Every structure is written in structure tokens, then in C-alpha cells.
Amino acid sequence: MFHYKDQIVLTCISGSGGSGAVSFCRTGTMARGGPDGGDGGAGGDIIFSSTNSLKDFSHFYRKKRWKAESGKSGQGGLKTGAKGEDRIISIPFGTVLRDEQTNILMDFKKPQSLVLLKGGKGGRGNAWFKNSLNQAPRQFHKGVIGQEKRVILEFKPLIKVGLIGHANAGKSTFFNTMSGARSPVADYPYTTLRPYYGRIKDLSSEDLLMDIPGISRGSHQSIEKGLSFLRSLQRAKLLLHFVDSTSQDPLVAKQEIEEELEAFDKKFSDKEFSGLSKKKRWIVFTKIDLLQERSFLNQIDKNSFRIFILSNKSGEGVRELTVAIKKALSD
């Protein structure tokens, strides 16, 4: 049911070098011709390359082992073997490449490439060993074996605004209003099963917002329903925290999400990315058209949060929030 993953572990192997050849030149004019074994070709490299054409890690789900081609063996006539074909691994913008110790090897924020592993060198053919004391050498070198390395890929989309909240809090409807994308909307829980992101209307292509599935108490402990979705927001500059004002206690509902953000930060601290609980966050109370009594809004510390009220149905507050978001990003 939940297929989205923001973290993949891959095993990468560069190509081995080809072996050198043992060969002797014999022609009509050179009955006792000398050695002419060529060198082996180098193995292919492992290269990571970022592209805007990919939006997730789905192409890695069934392929976790990536190997470059080995170099070809040398041939007679001093012919060097062909170099092995490089293995180019395409990844989406926002991918963070780490080693097994979680050290960042590269953060791919734009079109760029990284040669992770060089292919093995090709071996020497017997022509290389000829000298005054050894006119007919039969020695040769085997190619150098390729390197192997396990790496961790984390997908942290290059978004500006992240939408969080319980299921059915009105996030997806507002997301669809703000962007040209289409996040599923229905009147049952977890209609959004994976993150959706799109460009904010009338702003630049870099001003992206993301709608993640609803989170609830304990989400930080769940890989499927919480962890991946929360990690996807680590680059966001602004979090919009949606709260269903018709819930049994809106302030308790608000507090539950805040506790999840804090628990996530404690369990998955990352020195390269600021904690979710420390990000700028606005509180958006939705379905306000269904309420007659709004006194609970007076209990919120407005010095700590910017508060908005919203009705996706009647349109109340939609323009005010939209304008505020665009101004915040412009500033």
C-alpha cells in the first residue's frame, strides 16, 4: 500500500581491468618475430548523475546492485583492449549521497555528476616485458579488480513549503489550490499515500511546495507512514501546520503533531539539516466554516506562531494565506 521510500542502500561495483595478452608476431618476413601482446582495457567507472526528469527513487526498488562493465583483454598486434562501459546511475535533484558512515559524499542540488568508483586498470601484455635478457617473455598482468562500495541515497526534495497535519485536515485541497499538481482528495483517511509536490502558481519554478500523507501519534517510529514523509521536508523553509478545527480538541490535535516533530528530531538528528521542530511554522485552522464558536483561537500564543483560519469550501482565508506565502518566499 505504501511504496514511497526516501532512503535506498545500493551496492556499487566498478569494472575490472582486462588482462594483458600473450602473443608473438610471426610473418613471412619475421619468422621469429617478437612479443606483441597488447594491454587490457580499463574497467568502467561508477558515476552518479542528477537529473530533473526523475521525481523519486522508484527505479531503485528492484535493483540494488549496480556494476560497470569490465575492460576487454588485450590482443596481438599490440592492440589494447576496449575500455569497459561506465555505469551511469541517474538520480533526482535533492538526492544526498552518503557513505556507510553517513558522511555526505555529495548533495545533488543541480545537474552534476560524481565519479564514485574508478574502474580497475588494464593489465600489461607480454610486449611490455621484453628486454635485452628476455626476448620472448610470456609474462602478462591480469587487470586490476574493480572496487566495491555500499552507499546510502537519501531523497530530500528541493522544496520551499511543506504541508503537515493529521489525515483529512484539508492539506491536499489547499495544495491543489496553490499548485498545478493534483494530490488525491476524499472524505476518508489517508487518501494521500505518498508525497506530492508542485510549483506554486505565479512564482518561479524553484518555489515548490509538498503535500505529505497525514501523520499521527507515533509517526516518527514508522518507516511506511511517517519517517520517510517527515524526512522529505528537511529542506523546507516554511511548514504549514494544518489543524482540523472541527476535531474533538483542536489544540490537542495541534500538540500531537508538534510532539511528532520533536520526537523525529531527537531520533533522526542530522547536523546538515535543521530540525523540523525548529523550522518556521504557521498554524492553519481549517473547516472554519463549520464552526460557530472560535474562542479556542484565543488560547494560542500568537507570539510563537502566525495563525490563519481557512475554509477550502467557502474560500474564507484562502487568499490571505496564499498572499502571505508568496510574500514570505519573495522576502
XYZ file of C-alpha atoms in Angstrom:
331
model
C 0.000 0.000 0.000
C 2.777 2.425 0.969
C 5.550 2.252 -1.631
C 7.280 5.584 -1.189
C 10.882 5.417 0.016
C 13.234 8.304 0.574
C 16.254 6.195 1.529
C 17.899 3.464 -0.552
C 21.090 1.456 0.066
C 22.949 0.486 -3.115
C 25.947 -1.738 -3.746
C 28.162 -0.276 -6.480
C 30.969 -2.147 -8.262
C 33.282 -0.629 -10.844
C 34.507 -2.731 -13.755
C 37.680 -4.793 -13.545
C 40.535 -4.153 -15.940
C 41.060 -6.568 -18.811
C 44.041 -8.920 -18.858
C 47.096 -8.273 -20.987
C 47.656 -10.586 -23.954
C 50.460 -13.081 -24.595
C 51.138 -13.018 -28.316
C 54.072 -13.266 -30.721
C 54.337 -11.709 -34.116
C 55.106 -14.214 -36.893
C 55.035 -13.121 -40.523
C 56.700 -14.231 -43.716
C 59.484 -11.765 -43.136
C 59.634 -12.242 -39.351
C 59.671 -15.999 -38.698
C 60.975 -15.350 -35.224
C 59.028 -12.192 -34.537
C 58.937 -10.724 -31.063
C 56.156 -10.375 -28.485
C 53.215 -8.174 -29.491
C 50.624 -8.819 -26.788
C 48.625 -5.660 -26.081
C 47.450 -4.295 -22.739
C 43.995 -4.883 -21.340
C 41.398 -2.115 -21.288
C 40.414 -0.278 -18.115
C 37.179 -1.175 -16.365
C 34.156 1.133 -16.446
C 33.522 3.739 -13.745
C 30.517 4.091 -11.446
C 29.074 7.576 -11.968
C 26.126 9.251 -10.239
C 24.372 11.894 -12.309
C 21.440 14.076 -11.200
C 18.549 14.944 -13.489
C 15.292 16.857 -13.277
C 13.460 14.104 -15.161
C 13.268 11.854 -12.081
C 10.972 12.620 -9.140
C 11.637 9.705 -6.774
C 13.639 6.503 -6.188
C 11.143 4.104 -7.777
C 13.709 2.909 -10.344
C 15.822 1.532 -7.469
C 13.114 -0.596 -5.814
C 14.091 -3.822 -7.599
C 17.693 -3.049 -8.465
C 20.050 -2.545 -5.538
C 23.278 -3.758 -7.163
C 24.913 -1.684 -9.904
C 28.029 -2.876 -11.740
C 30.075 -1.274 -14.505
C 31.417 -3.293 -17.425
C 34.856 -4.851 -17.215
C 37.565 -3.916 -19.694
C 38.338 -6.214 -22.613
C 41.532 -8.250 -22.794
C 44.411 -7.101 -24.951
C 45.127 -8.703 -28.313
C 48.052 -9.487 -30.546
C 49.442 -6.805 -32.775
C 49.830 -4.548 -29.726
C 46.078 -3.952 -29.672
C 44.799 -2.555 -26.376
C 41.511 -3.965 -25.148
C 38.439 -1.727 -25.168
C 37.558 0.175 -22.010
C 34.571 -1.160 -20.123
C 31.364 0.873 -20.378
C 30.735 3.218 -17.462
C 27.640 2.650 -15.328
C 25.818 5.960 -15.024
C 23.264 5.953 -12.209
C 20.618 8.643 -12.635
C 19.164 10.271 -9.513
C 16.671 13.117 -8.925
C 17.631 16.595 -7.782
C 17.701 16.717 -3.992
C 19.489 13.391 -3.585
C 22.064 13.261 -0.801
C 24.731 10.602 -1.376
C 26.335 9.219 1.789
C 28.859 6.508 2.595
C 28.125 3.749 5.112
C 29.349 6.004 7.935
C 26.661 8.534 6.818
C 29.281 11.068 5.692
C 27.963 13.158 2.794
C 29.810 12.446 -0.462
C 27.717 14.906 -2.491
C 24.453 16.819 -2.244
C 22.940 16.943 -5.736
C 21.050 20.245 -5.921
C 21.539 20.830 -9.664
C 22.675 18.937 -12.775
C 26.006 17.482 -11.719
C 27.922 14.219 -11.716
C 30.245 12.372 -9.363
C 32.623 9.554 -10.245
C 32.144 7.364 -7.195
C 34.433 4.491 -8.212
C 37.094 4.334 -10.907
C 37.372 1.164 -12.927
C 40.376 -1.108 -12.485
C 43.418 -0.563 -14.700
C 44.059 -2.959 -17.555
C 46.893 -5.481 -17.248
C 50.142 -5.328 -19.235
C 50.584 -7.564 -22.283
C 53.768 -9.569 -22.799
C 55.207 -6.941 -25.166
C 55.717 -4.720 -22.119
C 58.087 -7.284 -20.501
C 60.536 -7.566 -23.426
C 64.123 -6.570 -22.648
C 67.645 -7.478 -23.730
C 67.686 -10.515 -21.464
C 64.147 -11.672 -22.145
C 63.382 -11.556 -25.864
C 60.344 -13.857 -25.719
C 58.534 -13.092 -22.468
C 55.396 -14.978 -21.587
C 54.576 -12.861 -18.589
C 51.456 -10.747 -18.522
C 49.412 -8.890 -15.931
C 45.822 -9.548 -15.104
C 43.653 -6.469 -14.866
C 43.044 -4.762 -11.521
C 39.801 -5.880 -9.914
C 37.069 -3.244 -9.709
C 36.189 -1.501 -6.450
C 33.040 -2.185 -4.433
C 31.247 0.278 -2.185
C 27.896 0.463 -0.421
C 26.276 3.884 -0.413
C 23.148 5.424 1.067
C 20.913 7.613 -1.073
C 18.514 9.981 0.682
C 15.881 11.940 -1.201
C 15.327 15.406 0.227
C 13.300 17.323 -2.387
C 14.260 20.935 -3.046
C 11.022 22.371 -1.687
C 10.241 25.715 -0.071
C 6.944 24.944 1.702
C 5.832 21.730 3.387
C 2.249 20.874 4.399
C 1.809 18.795 7.551
C -1.085 17.734 9.743
C -3.444 14.877 10.578
C -5.288 12.994 7.844
C -8.284 14.879 6.420
C -7.157 18.224 7.791
C -7.576 19.927 4.408
C -3.922 19.899 3.315
C -4.437 18.292 -0.072
C -7.310 20.559 -1.087
C -5.240 23.645 -0.319
C -2.215 22.099 -2.067
C -4.276 21.652 -5.229
C -5.444 25.252 -4.995
C -1.895 26.569 -4.665
C -0.249 24.424 -7.329
C -0.861 22.911 -10.703
C -0.340 19.426 -9.263
C -3.106 17.096 -8.150
C -2.943 15.399 -4.765
C -5.818 12.920 -4.123
C -8.733 14.329 -2.130
C -11.547 12.331 -0.486
C -13.523 12.176 2.747
C -11.705 9.153 4.201
C -8.315 8.926 5.969
C -5.036 8.515 4.085
C -6.256 9.372 0.613
C -2.750 10.738 0.032
C -0.414 7.737 0.150
C 2.810 9.379 -0.962
C 4.222 12.907 -1.061
C 3.164 15.179 -3.893
C 4.976 18.340 -4.850
C 4.327 21.061 -7.373
C 5.163 24.635 -8.313
C 3.373 27.448 -6.543
C 1.268 29.311 -9.086
C 2.650 32.631 -10.318
C 6.054 32.035 -8.714
C 9.316 30.683 -10.110
C 9.907 27.034 -10.927
C 12.075 26.770 -7.816
C 9.236 27.684 -5.456
C 7.931 24.198 -4.750
C 5.584 23.010 -2.055
C 4.997 19.458 -0.860
C 1.916 17.728 0.480
C 2.705 14.652 2.571
C 0.293 11.979 3.858
C -1.341 12.705 7.191
C 0.785 11.974 10.231
C -0.382 10.952 13.669
C 0.927 9.940 17.071
C 3.853 7.548 16.616
C 4.580 8.514 13.005
C 8.256 9.121 13.788
C 8.589 5.404 14.644
C 7.041 4.133 11.404
C 9.030 3.802 8.208
C 5.978 3.450 5.979
C 3.556 6.017 7.353
C 5.774 8.605 8.905
C 9.529 8.557 8.771
C 10.035 8.892 5.026
C 7.380 11.550 4.743
C 8.881 13.670 7.515
C 12.432 13.356 6.176
C 11.196 14.661 2.838
C 10.516 18.028 4.481
C 14.019 18.651 5.798
C 14.865 21.283 3.176
C 11.602 23.233 3.597
C 11.903 26.887 4.598
C 8.331 27.054 5.889
C 5.948 24.449 7.324
C 2.191 24.959 7.116
C 0.668 23.045 10.017
C -2.968 22.235 9.182
C -5.347 21.563 12.080
C -8.960 20.435 11.677
C -10.866 22.953 13.776
C -13.852 20.550 13.982
C -11.822 17.859 15.747
C -12.674 16.993 19.335
C -9.947 19.281 20.660
C -8.062 21.302 18.011
C -5.362 22.356 20.470
C -4.641 18.745 21.435
C -4.518 17.827 17.741
C -2.036 20.650 17.171
C 0.083 19.474 20.097
C 0.226 15.882 18.785
C 1.865 16.985 15.537
C 4.321 19.194 17.405
C 5.335 16.251 19.595
C 5.910 14.139 16.484
C 8.225 16.769 15.015
C 10.211 16.940 18.241
C 10.412 13.146 18.514
C 11.566 12.908 14.914
C 14.329 15.458 15.533
C 15.576 13.557 18.574
C 15.612 10.192 16.837
C 16.928 11.318 13.459
C 19.122 14.309 14.156
C 21.078 15.488 11.131
C 23.717 18.160 11.560
C 23.498 19.136 7.886
C 19.753 19.873 8.001
C 17.835 21.885 10.588
C 15.308 20.064 12.750
C 11.660 20.076 11.718
C 10.557 21.404 15.112
C 12.905 24.388 14.679
C 11.641 25.458 11.274
C 9.365 28.445 10.740
C 5.841 27.082 11.134
C 2.439 28.657 10.595
C -0.711 27.170 12.102
C -3.685 26.873 9.733
C -7.070 26.012 11.288
C -9.267 24.514 8.572
C -13.008 23.825 8.071
C -13.667 27.064 9.904
C -16.985 27.447 8.066
C -18.397 24.603 10.188
C -17.714 26.404 13.476
C -19.876 28.884 15.294
C -17.544 29.106 18.297
C -13.901 30.130 17.683
C -12.817 31.067 21.182
C -10.124 28.355 21.268
C -8.066 30.577 18.942
C -7.533 32.974 21.852
C -5.642 30.259 23.770
C -2.787 30.127 21.277
C 0.429 32.054 21.812
C 0.382 34.277 18.738
C 3.918 35.468 19.506
C 5.217 31.970 18.749
C 3.122 31.199 15.683
C 1.452 33.006 12.874
C -2.186 31.887 12.882
C -4.519 31.547 9.886
C -8.125 30.386 9.647
C -9.247 28.693 6.479
C -12.212 27.185 4.713
C -11.426 25.372 1.496
C -15.180 25.076 0.915
C -16.243 28.696 1.313
C -12.885 30.201 0.395
C -12.543 32.105 3.670
C -8.894 32.813 4.433
C -7.560 31.146 1.272
C -6.451 34.369 -0.390
C -4.944 35.732 2.822
C -2.831 32.599 3.337
C -1.833 32.440 -0.329
C -0.680 36.051 -0.356
C 1.250 35.539 2.912
C 3.072 32.511 1.497
C 4.085 34.307 -1.681
C 5.272 37.328 0.274
C 7.299 35.164 2.653
C 9.025 33.432 -0.252
C 9.635 36.696 -2.080
C 11.207 38.206 1.029
